[in-house]
PDB file of C-alpha atoms in Angstrom:
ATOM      1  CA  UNK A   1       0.000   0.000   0.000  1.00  0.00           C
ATOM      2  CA  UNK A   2       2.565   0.983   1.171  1.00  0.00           C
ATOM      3  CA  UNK A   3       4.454   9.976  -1.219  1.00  0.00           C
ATOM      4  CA  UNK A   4       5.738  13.731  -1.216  1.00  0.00           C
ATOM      5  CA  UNK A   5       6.783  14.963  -4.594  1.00  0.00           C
ATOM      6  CA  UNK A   6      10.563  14.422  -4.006  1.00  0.00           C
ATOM      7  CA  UNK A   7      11.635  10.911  -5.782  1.00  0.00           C
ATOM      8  CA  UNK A   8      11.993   7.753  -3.349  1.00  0.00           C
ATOM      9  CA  UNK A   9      15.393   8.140  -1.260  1.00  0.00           C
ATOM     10  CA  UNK A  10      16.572  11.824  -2.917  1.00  0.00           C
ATOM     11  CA  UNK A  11      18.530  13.895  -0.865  1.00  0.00           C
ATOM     12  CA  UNK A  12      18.557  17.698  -0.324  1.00  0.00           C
ATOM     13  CA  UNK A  13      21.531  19.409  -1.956  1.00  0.00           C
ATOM     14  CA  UNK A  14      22.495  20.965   1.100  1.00  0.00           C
ATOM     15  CA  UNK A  15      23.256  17.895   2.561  1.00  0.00           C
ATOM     16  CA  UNK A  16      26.316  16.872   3.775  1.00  0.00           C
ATOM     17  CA  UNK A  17      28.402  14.900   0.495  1.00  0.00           C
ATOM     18  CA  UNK A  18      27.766  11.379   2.262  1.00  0.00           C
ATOM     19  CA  UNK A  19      24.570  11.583   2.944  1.00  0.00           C
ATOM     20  CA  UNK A  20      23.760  12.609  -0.603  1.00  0.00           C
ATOM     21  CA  UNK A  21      25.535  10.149  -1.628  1.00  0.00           C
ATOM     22  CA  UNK A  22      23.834   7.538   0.482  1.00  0.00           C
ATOM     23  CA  UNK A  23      20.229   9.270  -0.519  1.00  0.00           C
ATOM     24  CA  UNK A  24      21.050   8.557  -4.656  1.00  0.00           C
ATOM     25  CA  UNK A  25      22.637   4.932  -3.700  1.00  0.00           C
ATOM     26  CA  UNK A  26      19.075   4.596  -1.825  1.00  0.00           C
ATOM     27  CA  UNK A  27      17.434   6.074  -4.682  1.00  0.00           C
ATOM     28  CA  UNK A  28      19.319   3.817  -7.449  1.00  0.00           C
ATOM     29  CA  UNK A  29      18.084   0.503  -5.480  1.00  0.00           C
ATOM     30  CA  UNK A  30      14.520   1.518  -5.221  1.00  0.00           C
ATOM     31  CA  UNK A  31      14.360   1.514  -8.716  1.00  0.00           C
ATOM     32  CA  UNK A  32      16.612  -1.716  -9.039  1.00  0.00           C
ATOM     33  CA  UNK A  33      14.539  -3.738  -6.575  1.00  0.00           C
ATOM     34  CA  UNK A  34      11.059  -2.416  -7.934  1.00  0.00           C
ATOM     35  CA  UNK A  35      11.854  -3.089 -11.532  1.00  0.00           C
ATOM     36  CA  UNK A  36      13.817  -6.712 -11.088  1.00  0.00           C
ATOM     37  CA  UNK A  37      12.888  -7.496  -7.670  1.00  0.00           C
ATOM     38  CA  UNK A  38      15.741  -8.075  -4.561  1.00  0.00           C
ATOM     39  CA  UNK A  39      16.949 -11.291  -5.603  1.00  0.00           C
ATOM     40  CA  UNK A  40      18.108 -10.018  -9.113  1.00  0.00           C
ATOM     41  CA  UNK A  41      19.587  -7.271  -8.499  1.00  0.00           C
ATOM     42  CA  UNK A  42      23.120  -7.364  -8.014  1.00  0.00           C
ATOM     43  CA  UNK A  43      25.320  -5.293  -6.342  1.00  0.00           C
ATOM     44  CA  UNK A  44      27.816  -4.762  -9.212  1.00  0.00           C
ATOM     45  CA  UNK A  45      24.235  -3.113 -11.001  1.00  0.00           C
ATOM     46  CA  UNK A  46      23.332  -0.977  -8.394  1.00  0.00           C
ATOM     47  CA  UNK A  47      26.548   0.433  -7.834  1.00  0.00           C
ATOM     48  CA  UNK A  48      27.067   0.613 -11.587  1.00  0.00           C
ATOM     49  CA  UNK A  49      23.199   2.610 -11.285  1.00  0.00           C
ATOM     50  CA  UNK A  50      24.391   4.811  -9.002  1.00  0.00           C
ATOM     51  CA  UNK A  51      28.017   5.734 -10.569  1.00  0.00           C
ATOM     52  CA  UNK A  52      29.944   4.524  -7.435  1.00  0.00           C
ATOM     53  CA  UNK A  53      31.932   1.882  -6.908  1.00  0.00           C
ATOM     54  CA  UNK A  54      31.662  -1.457  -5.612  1.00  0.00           C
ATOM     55  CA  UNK A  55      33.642  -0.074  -2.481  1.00  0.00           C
ATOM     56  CA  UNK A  56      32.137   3.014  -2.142  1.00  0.00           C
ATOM     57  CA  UNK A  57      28.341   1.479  -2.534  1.00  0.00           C
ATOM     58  CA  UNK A  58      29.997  -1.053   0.513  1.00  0.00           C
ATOM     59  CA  UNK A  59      31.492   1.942   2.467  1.00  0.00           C
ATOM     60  CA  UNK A  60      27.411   3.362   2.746  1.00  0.00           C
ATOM     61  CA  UNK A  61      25.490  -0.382   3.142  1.00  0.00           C
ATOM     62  CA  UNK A  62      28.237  -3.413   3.815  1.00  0.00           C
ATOM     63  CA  UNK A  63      25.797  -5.705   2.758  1.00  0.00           C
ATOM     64  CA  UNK A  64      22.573  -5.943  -0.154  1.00  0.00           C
ATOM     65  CA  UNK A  65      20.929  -6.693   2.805  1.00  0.00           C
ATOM     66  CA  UNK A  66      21.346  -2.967   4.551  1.00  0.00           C
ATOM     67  CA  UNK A  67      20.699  -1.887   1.427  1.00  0.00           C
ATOM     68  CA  UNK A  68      17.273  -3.381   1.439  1.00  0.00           C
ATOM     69  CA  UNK A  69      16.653  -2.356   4.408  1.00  0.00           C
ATOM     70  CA  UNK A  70      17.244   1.359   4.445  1.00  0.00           C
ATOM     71  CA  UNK A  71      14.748   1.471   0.979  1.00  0.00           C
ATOM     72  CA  UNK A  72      12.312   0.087   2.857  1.00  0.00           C
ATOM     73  CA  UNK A  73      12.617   1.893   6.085  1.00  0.00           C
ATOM     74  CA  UNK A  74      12.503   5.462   3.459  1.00  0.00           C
ATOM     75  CA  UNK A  75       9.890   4.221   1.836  1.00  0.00           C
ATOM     76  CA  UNK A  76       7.625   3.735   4.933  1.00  0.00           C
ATOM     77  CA  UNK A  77       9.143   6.913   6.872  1.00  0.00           C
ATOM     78  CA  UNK A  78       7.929   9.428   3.797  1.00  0.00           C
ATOM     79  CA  UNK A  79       4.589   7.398   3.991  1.00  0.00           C
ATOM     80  CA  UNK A  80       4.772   8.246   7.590  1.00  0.00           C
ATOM     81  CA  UNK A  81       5.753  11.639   7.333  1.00  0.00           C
ATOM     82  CA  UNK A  82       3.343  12.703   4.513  1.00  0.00           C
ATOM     83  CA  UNK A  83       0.121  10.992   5.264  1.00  0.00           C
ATOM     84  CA  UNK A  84       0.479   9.992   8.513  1.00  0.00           C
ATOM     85  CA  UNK A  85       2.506  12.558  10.507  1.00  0.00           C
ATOM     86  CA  UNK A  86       0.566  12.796  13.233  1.00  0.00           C
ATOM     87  CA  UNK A  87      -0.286   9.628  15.965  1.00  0.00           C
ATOM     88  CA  UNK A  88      -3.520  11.611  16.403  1.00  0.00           C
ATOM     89  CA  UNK A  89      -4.287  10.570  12.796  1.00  0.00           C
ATOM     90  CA  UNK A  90      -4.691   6.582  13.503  1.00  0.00           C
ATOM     91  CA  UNK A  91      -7.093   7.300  16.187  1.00  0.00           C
ATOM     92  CA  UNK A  92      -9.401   9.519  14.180  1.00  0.00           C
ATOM     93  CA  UNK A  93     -11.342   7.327  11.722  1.00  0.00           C
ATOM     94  CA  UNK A  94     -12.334   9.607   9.369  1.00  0.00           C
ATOM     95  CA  UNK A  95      -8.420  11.421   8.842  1.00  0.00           C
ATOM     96  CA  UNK A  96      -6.607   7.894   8.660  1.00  0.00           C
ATOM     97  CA  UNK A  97      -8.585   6.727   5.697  1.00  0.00           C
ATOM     98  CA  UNK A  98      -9.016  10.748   3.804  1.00  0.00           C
ATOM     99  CA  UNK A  99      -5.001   9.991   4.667  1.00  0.00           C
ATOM    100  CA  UNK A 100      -5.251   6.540   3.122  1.00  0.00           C
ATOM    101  CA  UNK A 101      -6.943   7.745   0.070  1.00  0.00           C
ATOM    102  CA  UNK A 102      -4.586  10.387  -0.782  1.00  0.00           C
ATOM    103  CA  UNK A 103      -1.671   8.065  -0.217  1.00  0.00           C
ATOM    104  CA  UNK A 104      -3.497   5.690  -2.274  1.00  0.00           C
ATOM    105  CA  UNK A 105      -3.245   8.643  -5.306  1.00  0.00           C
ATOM    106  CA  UNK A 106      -0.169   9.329  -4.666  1.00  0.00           C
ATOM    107  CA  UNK A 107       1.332   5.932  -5.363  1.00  0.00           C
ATOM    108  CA  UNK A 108      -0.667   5.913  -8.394  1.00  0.00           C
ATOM    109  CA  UNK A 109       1.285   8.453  -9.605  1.00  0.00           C
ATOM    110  CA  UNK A 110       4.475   6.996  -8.499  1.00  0.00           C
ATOM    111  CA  UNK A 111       4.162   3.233 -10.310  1.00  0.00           C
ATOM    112  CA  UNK A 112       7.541   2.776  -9.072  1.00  0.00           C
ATOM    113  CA  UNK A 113       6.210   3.010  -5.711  1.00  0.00           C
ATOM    114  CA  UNK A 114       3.958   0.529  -6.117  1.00  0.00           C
ATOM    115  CA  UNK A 115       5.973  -2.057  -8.131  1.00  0.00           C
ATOM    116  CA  UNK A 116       8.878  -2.021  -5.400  1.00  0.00           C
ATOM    117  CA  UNK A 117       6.220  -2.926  -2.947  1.00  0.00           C
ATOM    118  CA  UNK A 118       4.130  -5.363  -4.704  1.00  0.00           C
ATOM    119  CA  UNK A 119       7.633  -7.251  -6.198  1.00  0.00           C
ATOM    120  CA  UNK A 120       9.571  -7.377  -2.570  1.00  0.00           C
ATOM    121  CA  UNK A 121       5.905  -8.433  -0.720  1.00  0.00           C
ATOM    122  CA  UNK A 122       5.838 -11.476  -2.902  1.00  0.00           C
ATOM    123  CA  UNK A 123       9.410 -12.033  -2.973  1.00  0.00           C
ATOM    124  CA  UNK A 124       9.310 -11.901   0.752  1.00  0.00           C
ATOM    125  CA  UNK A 125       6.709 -15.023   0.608  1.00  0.00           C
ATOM    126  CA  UNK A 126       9.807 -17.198   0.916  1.00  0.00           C
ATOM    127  CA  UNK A 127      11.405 -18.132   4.539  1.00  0.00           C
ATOM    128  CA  UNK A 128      14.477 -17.079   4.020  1.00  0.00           C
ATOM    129  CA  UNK A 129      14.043 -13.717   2.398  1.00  0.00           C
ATOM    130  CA  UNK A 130      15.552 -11.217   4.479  1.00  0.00           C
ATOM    131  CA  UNK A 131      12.630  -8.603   3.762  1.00  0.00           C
ATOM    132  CA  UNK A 132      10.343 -11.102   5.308  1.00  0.00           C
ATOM    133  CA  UNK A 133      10.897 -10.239   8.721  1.00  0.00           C
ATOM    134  CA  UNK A 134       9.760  -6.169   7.722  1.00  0.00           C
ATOM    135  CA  UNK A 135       6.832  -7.477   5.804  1.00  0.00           C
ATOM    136  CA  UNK A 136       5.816  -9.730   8.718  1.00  0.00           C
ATOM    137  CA  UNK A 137       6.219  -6.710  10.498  1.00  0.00           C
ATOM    138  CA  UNK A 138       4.823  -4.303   8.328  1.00  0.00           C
ATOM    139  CA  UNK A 139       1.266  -6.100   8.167  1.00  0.00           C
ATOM    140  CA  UNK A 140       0.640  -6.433  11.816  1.00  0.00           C
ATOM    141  CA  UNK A 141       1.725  -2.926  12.395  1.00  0.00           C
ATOM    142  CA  UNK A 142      -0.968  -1.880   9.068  1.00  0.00           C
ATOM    143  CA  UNK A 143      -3.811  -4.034  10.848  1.00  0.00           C
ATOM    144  CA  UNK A 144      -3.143  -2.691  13.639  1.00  0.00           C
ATOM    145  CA  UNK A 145      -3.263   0.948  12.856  1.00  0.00           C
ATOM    146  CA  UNK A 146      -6.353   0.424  10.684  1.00  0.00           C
ATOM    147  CA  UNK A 147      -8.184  -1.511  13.239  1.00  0.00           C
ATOM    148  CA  UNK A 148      -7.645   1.670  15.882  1.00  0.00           C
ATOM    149  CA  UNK A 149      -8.970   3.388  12.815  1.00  0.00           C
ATOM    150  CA  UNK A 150     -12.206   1.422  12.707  1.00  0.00           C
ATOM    151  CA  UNK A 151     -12.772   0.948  16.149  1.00  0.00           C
ATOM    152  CA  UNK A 152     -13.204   4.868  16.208  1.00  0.00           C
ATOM    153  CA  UNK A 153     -15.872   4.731  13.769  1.00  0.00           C
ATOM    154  CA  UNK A 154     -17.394   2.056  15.924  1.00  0.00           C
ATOM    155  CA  UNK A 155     -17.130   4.343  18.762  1.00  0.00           C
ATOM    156  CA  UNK A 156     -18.753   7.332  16.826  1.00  0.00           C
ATOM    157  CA  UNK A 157     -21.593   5.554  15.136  1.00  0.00           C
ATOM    158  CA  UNK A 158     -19.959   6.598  11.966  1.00  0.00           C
ATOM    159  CA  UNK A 159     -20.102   2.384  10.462  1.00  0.00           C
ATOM    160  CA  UNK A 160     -23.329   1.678   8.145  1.00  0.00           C
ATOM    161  CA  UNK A 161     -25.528  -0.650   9.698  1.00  0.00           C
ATOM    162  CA  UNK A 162     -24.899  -3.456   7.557  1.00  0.00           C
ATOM    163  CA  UNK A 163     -21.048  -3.533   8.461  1.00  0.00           C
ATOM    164  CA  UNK A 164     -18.968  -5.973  10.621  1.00  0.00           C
ATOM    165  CA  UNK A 165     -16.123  -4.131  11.918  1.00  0.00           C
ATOM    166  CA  UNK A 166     -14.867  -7.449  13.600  1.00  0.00           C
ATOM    167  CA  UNK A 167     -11.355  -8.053  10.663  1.00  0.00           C
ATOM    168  CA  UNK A 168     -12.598  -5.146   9.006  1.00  0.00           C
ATOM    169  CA  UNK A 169      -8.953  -4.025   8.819  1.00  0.00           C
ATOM    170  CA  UNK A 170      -7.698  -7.367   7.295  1.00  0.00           C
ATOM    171  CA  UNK A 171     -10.400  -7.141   4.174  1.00  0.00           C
ATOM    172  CA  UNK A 172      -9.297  -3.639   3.221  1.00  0.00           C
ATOM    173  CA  UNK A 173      -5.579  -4.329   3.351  1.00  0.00           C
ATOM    174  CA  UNK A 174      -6.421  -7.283   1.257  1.00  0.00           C
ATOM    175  CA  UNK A 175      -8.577  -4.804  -1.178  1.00  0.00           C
ATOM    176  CA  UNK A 176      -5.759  -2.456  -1.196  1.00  0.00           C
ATOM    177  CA  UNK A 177      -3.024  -4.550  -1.994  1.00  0.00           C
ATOM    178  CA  UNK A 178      -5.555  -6.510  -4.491  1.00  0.00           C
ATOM    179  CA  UNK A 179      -6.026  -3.310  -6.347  1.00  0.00           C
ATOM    180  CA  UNK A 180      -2.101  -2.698  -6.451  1.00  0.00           C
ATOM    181  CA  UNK A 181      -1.748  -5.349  -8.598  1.00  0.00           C
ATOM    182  CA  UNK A 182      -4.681  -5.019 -10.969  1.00  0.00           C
ATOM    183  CA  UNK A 183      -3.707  -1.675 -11.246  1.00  0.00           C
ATOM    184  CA  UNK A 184       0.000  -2.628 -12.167  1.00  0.00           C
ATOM    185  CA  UNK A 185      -1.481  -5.321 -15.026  1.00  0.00           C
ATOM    186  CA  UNK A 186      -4.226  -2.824 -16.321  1.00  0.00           C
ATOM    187  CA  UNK A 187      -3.487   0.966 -15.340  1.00  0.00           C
ATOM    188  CA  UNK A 188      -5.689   2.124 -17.874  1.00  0.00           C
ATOM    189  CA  UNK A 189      -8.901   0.430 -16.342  1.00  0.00           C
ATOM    190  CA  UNK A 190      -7.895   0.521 -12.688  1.00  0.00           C
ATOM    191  CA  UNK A 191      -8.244   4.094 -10.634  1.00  0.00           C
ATOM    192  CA  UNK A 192      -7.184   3.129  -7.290  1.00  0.00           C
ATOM    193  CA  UNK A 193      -8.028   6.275  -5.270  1.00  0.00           C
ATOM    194  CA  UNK A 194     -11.861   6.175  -7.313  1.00  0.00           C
ATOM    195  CA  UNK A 195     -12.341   2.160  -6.316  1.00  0.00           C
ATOM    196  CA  UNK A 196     -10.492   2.830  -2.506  1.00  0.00           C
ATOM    197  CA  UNK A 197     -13.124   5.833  -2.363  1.00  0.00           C
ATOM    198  CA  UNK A 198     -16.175   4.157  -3.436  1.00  0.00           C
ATOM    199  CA  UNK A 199     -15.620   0.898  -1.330  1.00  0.00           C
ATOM    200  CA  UNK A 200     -14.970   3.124   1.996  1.00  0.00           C
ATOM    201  CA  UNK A 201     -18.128   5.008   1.116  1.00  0.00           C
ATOM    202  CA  UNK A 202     -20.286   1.801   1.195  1.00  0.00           C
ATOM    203  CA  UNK A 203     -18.771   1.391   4.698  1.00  0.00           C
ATOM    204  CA  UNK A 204     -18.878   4.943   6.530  1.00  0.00           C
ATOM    205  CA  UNK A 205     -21.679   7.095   6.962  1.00  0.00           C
ATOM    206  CA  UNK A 206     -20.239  10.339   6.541  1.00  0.00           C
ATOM    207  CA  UNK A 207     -18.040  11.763   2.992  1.00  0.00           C
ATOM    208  CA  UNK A 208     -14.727  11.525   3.570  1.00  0.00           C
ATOM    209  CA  UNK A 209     -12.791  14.676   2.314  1.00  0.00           C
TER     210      UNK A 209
END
């Protein structure tokens, strides 16, 4: 599921020279990883990507590992930081999905976005990926955050009748996620934000804005 304007992992130039450098090497494997997943993606490539070399891409992240690591931990803090900046957001219902929706848009301008996430998820599938930990991780932390969103719809009447907020929070991670992908195959067909939208209007009582 799951940004600003600023491209995935790019630095400000007033940086310090490292960290720039460690922003673009960032930057270079998000593409890498979305486009041929973790497992192809070499480390030759993305220091070849990122016009370093092999030593200098293992000065910033020793291992491909790291490296997949610190993409993933940007990716999710400019989620964080952009949609969901404030705690106060997961307990009010109504903000964490208008938050959800706009994130939604925003990765469907960013395809990238959405292929890194959709590739390493599956990828992850396997035991002894070493994104599957984060994943693992990832999901309980989204259910969780949802749920608290959803329980304070609960609390404020704000659920249609007809709704069963018991896993409520599962079934739209699945729809989200589920419209990643058909979105991916068929862009032209699939509006993610319209579908997200309609779906959570069939569930809350109020227009989200």
């Amino acid at each position: 599921m799951a940004k600003a304007t600023a491209r995935q992992g790019t630095a400000p130039r007033n940086y310090p020279k490292g960290e720039r450098r460690r922003a673009q090497i960032i930057e270079a494997a998000f593409t890498a990883f979305g486009q041929v997943g973790y497992r192809n993606a070499s480390m030759v490539q993305l220091a070849a990507a990122c016009d370093v070399s092999r030593a200098g891409l293992l000065h910033h992240f020793p291992t491909k590992e790291s490296l997949l690591e610190a993409v993933l931990e940007e990716r999710e803090r400019q989620d964080d930081a952009h949609f969901f900046g404030s705690g106060a957001v997961n307990r009010d219902g109504l903000e964490y999905f208008a938050s959800m929706i706009r994130l939604v848009a925003h990765n469907q301008a960013n395809p990238l976005i959405v292929s890194l996430f959709a590739v390493l998820s599956s990828e992850a599938t396997a035991a002894d990926h070493p994104a599957r930990p984060y994943f693992v991780a990832r999901y309980e932390r989204t259910r969780r955050q949802m749920q608290l969103a959803v329980d304070d719809l609960v609390r404020r009447d704000l659920l249609r009748p007809h709704v069963d907020a018991s896993g409520l929070a599962a079934d739209l991670v699945a729809f989200i996620d589920g419209l990643q992908i058909q979105w991916l195959l068929s862009p032209q067909d699939i509006d993610m934000p319209d579908h997200l939208r309609k779906l959570l209007r069939g569930l809350i009582s109020v227009e989200l804005t």
